[in-house]
CSV table of C-alpha atoms in Angstrom, one decimal:
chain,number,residue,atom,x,y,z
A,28,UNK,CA,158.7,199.4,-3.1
A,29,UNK,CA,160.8,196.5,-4.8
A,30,UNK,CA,162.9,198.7,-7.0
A,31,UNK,CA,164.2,195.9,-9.7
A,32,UNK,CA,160.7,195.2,-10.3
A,33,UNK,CA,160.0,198.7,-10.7
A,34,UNK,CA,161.8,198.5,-13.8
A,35,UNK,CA,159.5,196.0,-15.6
A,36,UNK,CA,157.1,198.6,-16.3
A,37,UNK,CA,159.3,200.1,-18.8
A,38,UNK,CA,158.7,197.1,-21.1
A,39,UNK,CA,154.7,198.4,-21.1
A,40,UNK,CA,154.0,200.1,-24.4
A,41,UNK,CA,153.6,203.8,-24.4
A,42,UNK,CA,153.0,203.9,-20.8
A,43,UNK,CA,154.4,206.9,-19.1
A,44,UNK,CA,157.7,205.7,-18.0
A,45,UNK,CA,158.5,204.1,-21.2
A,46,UNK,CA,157.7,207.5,-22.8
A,47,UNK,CA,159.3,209.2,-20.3
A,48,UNK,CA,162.8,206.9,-20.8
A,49,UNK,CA,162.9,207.8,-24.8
A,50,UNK,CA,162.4,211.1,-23.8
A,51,UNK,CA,166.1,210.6,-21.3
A,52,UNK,CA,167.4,208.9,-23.7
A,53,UNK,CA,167.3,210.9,-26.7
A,54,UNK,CA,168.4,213.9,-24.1
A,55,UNK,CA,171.4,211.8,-23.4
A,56,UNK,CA,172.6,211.0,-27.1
A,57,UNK,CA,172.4,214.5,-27.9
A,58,UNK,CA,175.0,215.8,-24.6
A,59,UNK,CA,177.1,213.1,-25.6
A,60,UNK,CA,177.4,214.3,-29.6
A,61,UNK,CA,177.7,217.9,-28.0
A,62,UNK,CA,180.6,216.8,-25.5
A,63,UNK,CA,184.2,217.9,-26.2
A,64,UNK,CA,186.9,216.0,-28.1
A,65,UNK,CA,188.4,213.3,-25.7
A,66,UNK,CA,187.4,211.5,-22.9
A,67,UNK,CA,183.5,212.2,-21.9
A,68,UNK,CA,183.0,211.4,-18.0
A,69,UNK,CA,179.4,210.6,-17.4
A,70,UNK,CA,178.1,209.8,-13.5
A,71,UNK,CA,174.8,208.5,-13.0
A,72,UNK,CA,172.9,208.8,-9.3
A,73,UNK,CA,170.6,206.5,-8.8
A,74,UNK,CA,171.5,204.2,-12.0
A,75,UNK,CA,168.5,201.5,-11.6
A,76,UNK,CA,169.8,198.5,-14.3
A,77,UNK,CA,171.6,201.5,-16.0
A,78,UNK,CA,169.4,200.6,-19.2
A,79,UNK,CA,168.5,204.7,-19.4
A,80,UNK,CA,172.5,205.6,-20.4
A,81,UNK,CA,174.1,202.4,-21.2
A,82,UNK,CA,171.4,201.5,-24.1
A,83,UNK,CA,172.2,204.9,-25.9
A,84,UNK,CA,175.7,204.1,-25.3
A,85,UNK,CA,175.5,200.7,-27.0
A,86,UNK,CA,175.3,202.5,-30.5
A,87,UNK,CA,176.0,205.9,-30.3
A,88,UNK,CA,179.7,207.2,-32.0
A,89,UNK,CA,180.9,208.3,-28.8
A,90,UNK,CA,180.8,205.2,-27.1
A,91,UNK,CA,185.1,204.4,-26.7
A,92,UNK,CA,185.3,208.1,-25.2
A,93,UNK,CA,182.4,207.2,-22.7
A,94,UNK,CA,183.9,206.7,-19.0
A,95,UNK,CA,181.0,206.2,-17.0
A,96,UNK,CA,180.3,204.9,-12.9
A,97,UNK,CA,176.8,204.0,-12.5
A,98,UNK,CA,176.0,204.1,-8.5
A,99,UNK,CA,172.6,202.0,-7.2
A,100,UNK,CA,172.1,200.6,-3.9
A,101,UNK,CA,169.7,197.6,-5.0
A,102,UNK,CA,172.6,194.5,-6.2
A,103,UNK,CA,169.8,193.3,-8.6
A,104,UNK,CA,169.8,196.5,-10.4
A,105,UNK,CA,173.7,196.6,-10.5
A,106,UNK,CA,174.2,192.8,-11.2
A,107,UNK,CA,172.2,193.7,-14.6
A,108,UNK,CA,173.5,197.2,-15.2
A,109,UNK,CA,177.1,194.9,-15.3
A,110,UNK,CA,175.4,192.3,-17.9
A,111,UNK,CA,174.2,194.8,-20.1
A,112,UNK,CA,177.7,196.4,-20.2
A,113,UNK,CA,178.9,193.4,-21.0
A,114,UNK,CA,176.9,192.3,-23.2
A,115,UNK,CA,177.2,195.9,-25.3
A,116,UNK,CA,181.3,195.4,-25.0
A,117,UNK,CA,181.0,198.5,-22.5
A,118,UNK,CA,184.3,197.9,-21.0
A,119,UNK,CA,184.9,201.8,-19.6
A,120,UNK,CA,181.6,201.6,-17.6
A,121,UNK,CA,181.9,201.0,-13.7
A,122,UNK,CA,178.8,200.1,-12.0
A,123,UNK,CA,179.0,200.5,-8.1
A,124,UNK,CA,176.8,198.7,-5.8
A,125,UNK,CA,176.5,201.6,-3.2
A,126,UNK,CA,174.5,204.7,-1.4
A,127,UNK,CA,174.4,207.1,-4.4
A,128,UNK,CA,173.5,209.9,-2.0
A,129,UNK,CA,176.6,210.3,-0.6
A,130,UNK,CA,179.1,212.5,-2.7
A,131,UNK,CA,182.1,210.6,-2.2
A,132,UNK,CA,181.1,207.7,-4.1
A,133,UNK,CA,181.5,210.5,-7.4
A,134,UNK,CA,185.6,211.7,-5.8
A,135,UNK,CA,186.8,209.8,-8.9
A,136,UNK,CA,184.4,210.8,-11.6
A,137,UNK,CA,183.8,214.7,-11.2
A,138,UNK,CA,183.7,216.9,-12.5
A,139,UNK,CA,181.5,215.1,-15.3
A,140,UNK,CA,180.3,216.5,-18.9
A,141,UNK,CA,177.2,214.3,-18.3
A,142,UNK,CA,175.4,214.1,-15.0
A,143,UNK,CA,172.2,211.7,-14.5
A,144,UNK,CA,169.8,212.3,-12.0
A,145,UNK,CA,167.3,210.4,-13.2
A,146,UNK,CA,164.4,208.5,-11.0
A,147,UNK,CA,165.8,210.7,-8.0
A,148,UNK,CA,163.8,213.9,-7.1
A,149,UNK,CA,160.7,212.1,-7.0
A,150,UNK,CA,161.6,210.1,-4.2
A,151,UNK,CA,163.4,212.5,-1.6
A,152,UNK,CA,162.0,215.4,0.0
A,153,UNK,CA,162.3,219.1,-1.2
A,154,UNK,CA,164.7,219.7,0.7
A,155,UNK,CA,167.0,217.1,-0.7
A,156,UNK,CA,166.1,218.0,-3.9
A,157,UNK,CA,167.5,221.5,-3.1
A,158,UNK,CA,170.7,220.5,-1.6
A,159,UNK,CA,171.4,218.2,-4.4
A,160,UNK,CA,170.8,220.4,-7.6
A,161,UNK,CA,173.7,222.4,-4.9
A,162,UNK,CA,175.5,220.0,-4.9
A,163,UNK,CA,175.4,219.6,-8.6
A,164,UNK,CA,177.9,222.5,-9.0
A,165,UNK,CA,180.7,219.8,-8.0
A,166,UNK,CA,179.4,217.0,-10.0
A,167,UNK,CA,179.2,218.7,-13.2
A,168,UNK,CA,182.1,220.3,-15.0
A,169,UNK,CA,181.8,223.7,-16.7
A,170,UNK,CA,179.4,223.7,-19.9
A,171,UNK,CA,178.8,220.2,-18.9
A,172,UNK,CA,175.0,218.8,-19.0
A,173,UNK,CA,172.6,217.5,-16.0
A,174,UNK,CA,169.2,215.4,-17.2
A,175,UNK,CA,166.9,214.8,-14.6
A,176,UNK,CA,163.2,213.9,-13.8
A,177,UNK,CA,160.4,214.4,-12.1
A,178,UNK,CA,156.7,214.0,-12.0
A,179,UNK,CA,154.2,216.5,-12.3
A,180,UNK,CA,151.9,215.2,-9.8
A,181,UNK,CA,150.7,217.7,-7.7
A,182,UNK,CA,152.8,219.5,-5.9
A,183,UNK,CA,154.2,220.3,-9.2
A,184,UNK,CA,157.7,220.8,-8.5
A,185,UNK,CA,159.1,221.2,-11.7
A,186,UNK,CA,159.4,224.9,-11.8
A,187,UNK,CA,160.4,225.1,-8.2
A,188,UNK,CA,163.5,222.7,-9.7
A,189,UNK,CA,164.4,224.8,-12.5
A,190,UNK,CA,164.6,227.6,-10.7
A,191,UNK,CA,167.4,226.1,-8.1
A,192,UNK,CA,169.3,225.1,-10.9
A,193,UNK,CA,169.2,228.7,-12.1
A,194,UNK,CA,170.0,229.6,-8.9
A,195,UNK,CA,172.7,227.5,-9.2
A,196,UNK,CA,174.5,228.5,-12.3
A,197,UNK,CA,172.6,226.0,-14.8
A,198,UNK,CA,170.8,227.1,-17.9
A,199,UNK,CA,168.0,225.1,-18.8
A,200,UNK,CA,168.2,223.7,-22.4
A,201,UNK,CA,165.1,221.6,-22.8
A,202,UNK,CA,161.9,220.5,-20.7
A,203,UNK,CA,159.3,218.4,-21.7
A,204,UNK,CA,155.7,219.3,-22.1
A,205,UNK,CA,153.7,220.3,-19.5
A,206,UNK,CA,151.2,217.9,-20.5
A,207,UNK,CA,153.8,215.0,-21.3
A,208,UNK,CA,152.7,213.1,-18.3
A,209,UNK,CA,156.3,213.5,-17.0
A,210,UNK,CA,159.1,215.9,-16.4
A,211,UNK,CA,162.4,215.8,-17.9
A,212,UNK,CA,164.7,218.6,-18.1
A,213,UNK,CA,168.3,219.2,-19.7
A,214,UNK,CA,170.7,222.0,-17.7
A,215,UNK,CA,173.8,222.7,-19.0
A,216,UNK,CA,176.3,224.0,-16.1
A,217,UNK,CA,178.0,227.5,-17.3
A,218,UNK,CA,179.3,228.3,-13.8
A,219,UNK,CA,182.8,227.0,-12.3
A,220,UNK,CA,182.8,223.7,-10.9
A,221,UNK,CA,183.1,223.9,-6.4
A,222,UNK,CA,185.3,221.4,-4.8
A,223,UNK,CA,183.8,218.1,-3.7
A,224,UNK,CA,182.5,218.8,-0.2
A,225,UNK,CA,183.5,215.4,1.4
A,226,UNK,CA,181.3,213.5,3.7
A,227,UNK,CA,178.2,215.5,2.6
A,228,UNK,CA,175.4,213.5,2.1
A,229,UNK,CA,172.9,215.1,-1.4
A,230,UNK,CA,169.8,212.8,0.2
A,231,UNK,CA,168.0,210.2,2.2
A,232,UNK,CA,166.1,208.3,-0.7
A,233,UNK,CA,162.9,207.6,0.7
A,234,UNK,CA,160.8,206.0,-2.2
A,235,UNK,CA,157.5,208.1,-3.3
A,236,UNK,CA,155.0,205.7,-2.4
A,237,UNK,CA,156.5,206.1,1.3
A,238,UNK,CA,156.8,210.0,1.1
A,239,UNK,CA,152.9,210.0,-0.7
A,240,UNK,CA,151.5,208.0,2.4
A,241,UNK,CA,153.1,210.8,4.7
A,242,UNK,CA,151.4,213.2,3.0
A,243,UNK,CA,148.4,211.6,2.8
A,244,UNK,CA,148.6,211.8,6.7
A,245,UNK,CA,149.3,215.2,7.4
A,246,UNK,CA,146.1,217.1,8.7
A,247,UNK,CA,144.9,220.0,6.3
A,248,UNK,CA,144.5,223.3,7.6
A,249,UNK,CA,140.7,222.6,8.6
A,250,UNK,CA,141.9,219.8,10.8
A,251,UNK,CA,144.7,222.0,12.5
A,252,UNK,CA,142.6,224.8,13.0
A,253,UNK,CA,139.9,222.1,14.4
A,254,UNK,CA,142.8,220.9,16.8
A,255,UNK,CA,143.6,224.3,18.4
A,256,UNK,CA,139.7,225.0,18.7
């Protein structure tokens, strides 16, 4: 999957994933109105071209009090994530060109009021998904906010999510419709922030056309029991 080209279909009117970015966005300028006086520490996994957070940013009130590090391994993504910073006069945004699944890229920015996982649990593997909504506990500062997504293809594991972040001390504050096409939900973090676990690694981002194929090839119970006959 090229992942800056991925992006284009944004740009396509009413399609899902421009639906489903208006949907992030207005998520995001309503945790950033809701954040404390003072400094508001976002961190963003996964950033893409950062368009999700740092167009909101571009015109909301909170903007100055924003300090922000976008982590994305692709260098297109970050070399326009940094332009359209710039070009908004974004000057307390860092954009890091990096692996976004390992927690130390986060040791200077958590605990955050905002937390973006965004584009992520749809391209790592359950388990993943698990350890980082953990792991979110040391991202996310107490009463802060996590947004994330996920689609609702089946295996539908938008419950499954919710319920881990419950698990983990997060109340959920808002989840789109069933029926949106896409999943996007809002926890707000009313447990006490863990250390930073150095070294630990929240996921192996596989990309869900590569984790679709593997389960495209994994025998059904007819063929197993048909193997063992």
């Amino acid at each position: 999957m090229d992942w800056s080209v991925w992006h284009d279909r944004y740009d396509l009117a009413d399609s899902w994933m421009a639906r489903r970015l208006q949907a992030v966005q207005a998520q995001i300028g309503a945790a950033l109105s809701g954040a404390p006086d003072g400094d508001v520490r976002v961190i963003s996994l996964c950033a893409g071209d950062g368009r999700d957070l740092l167009d909101v940013l571009a015109g909301h009130p909170r903007r100055d009090d924003v300090r922000a590090k976008l982590v994305e391994l692709d260098p297109r993504n970050t070399s326009a994530a940094a332009e359209r910073a710039r070009r908004a006069g974004l000057r307390q945004v860092e954009v890091v060109t990096g692996d976004a699944g390992l927690i130390d890229q986060y040791e200077d920015a958590a605990p955050a009021d905002l937390v973006l996982v965004c584009g992520v649990f749809g391209n790592i593997t359950d388990a993943d998904i698990e350890h980082t909504v953990a792991a979110c506990s040391q991202l996310c500062k107490a009463g802060g906010t996590v947004i994330w997504t996920r689609h609702r293809s089946a295996p539908d594991r938008v419950p499954q999510i919710c319920e881990w972040f419950e698990a983990q001390g997060f109340e959920l504050q808002w989840l789109s419709a069933a029926d949106a096409g896409f999943g996007v939900g809002v926890h707000r973090f009313a447990g006490t922030p863990a250390p930073l676990r150095h070294g630990d690694r929240l996921f192996e981002f596989i990309g869900y056309d590569v984790l679709r194929q593997g389960a495209a090839a994994e025998p059904t119970a007819g063929d197993r029991l048909s193997a063992t006959e």
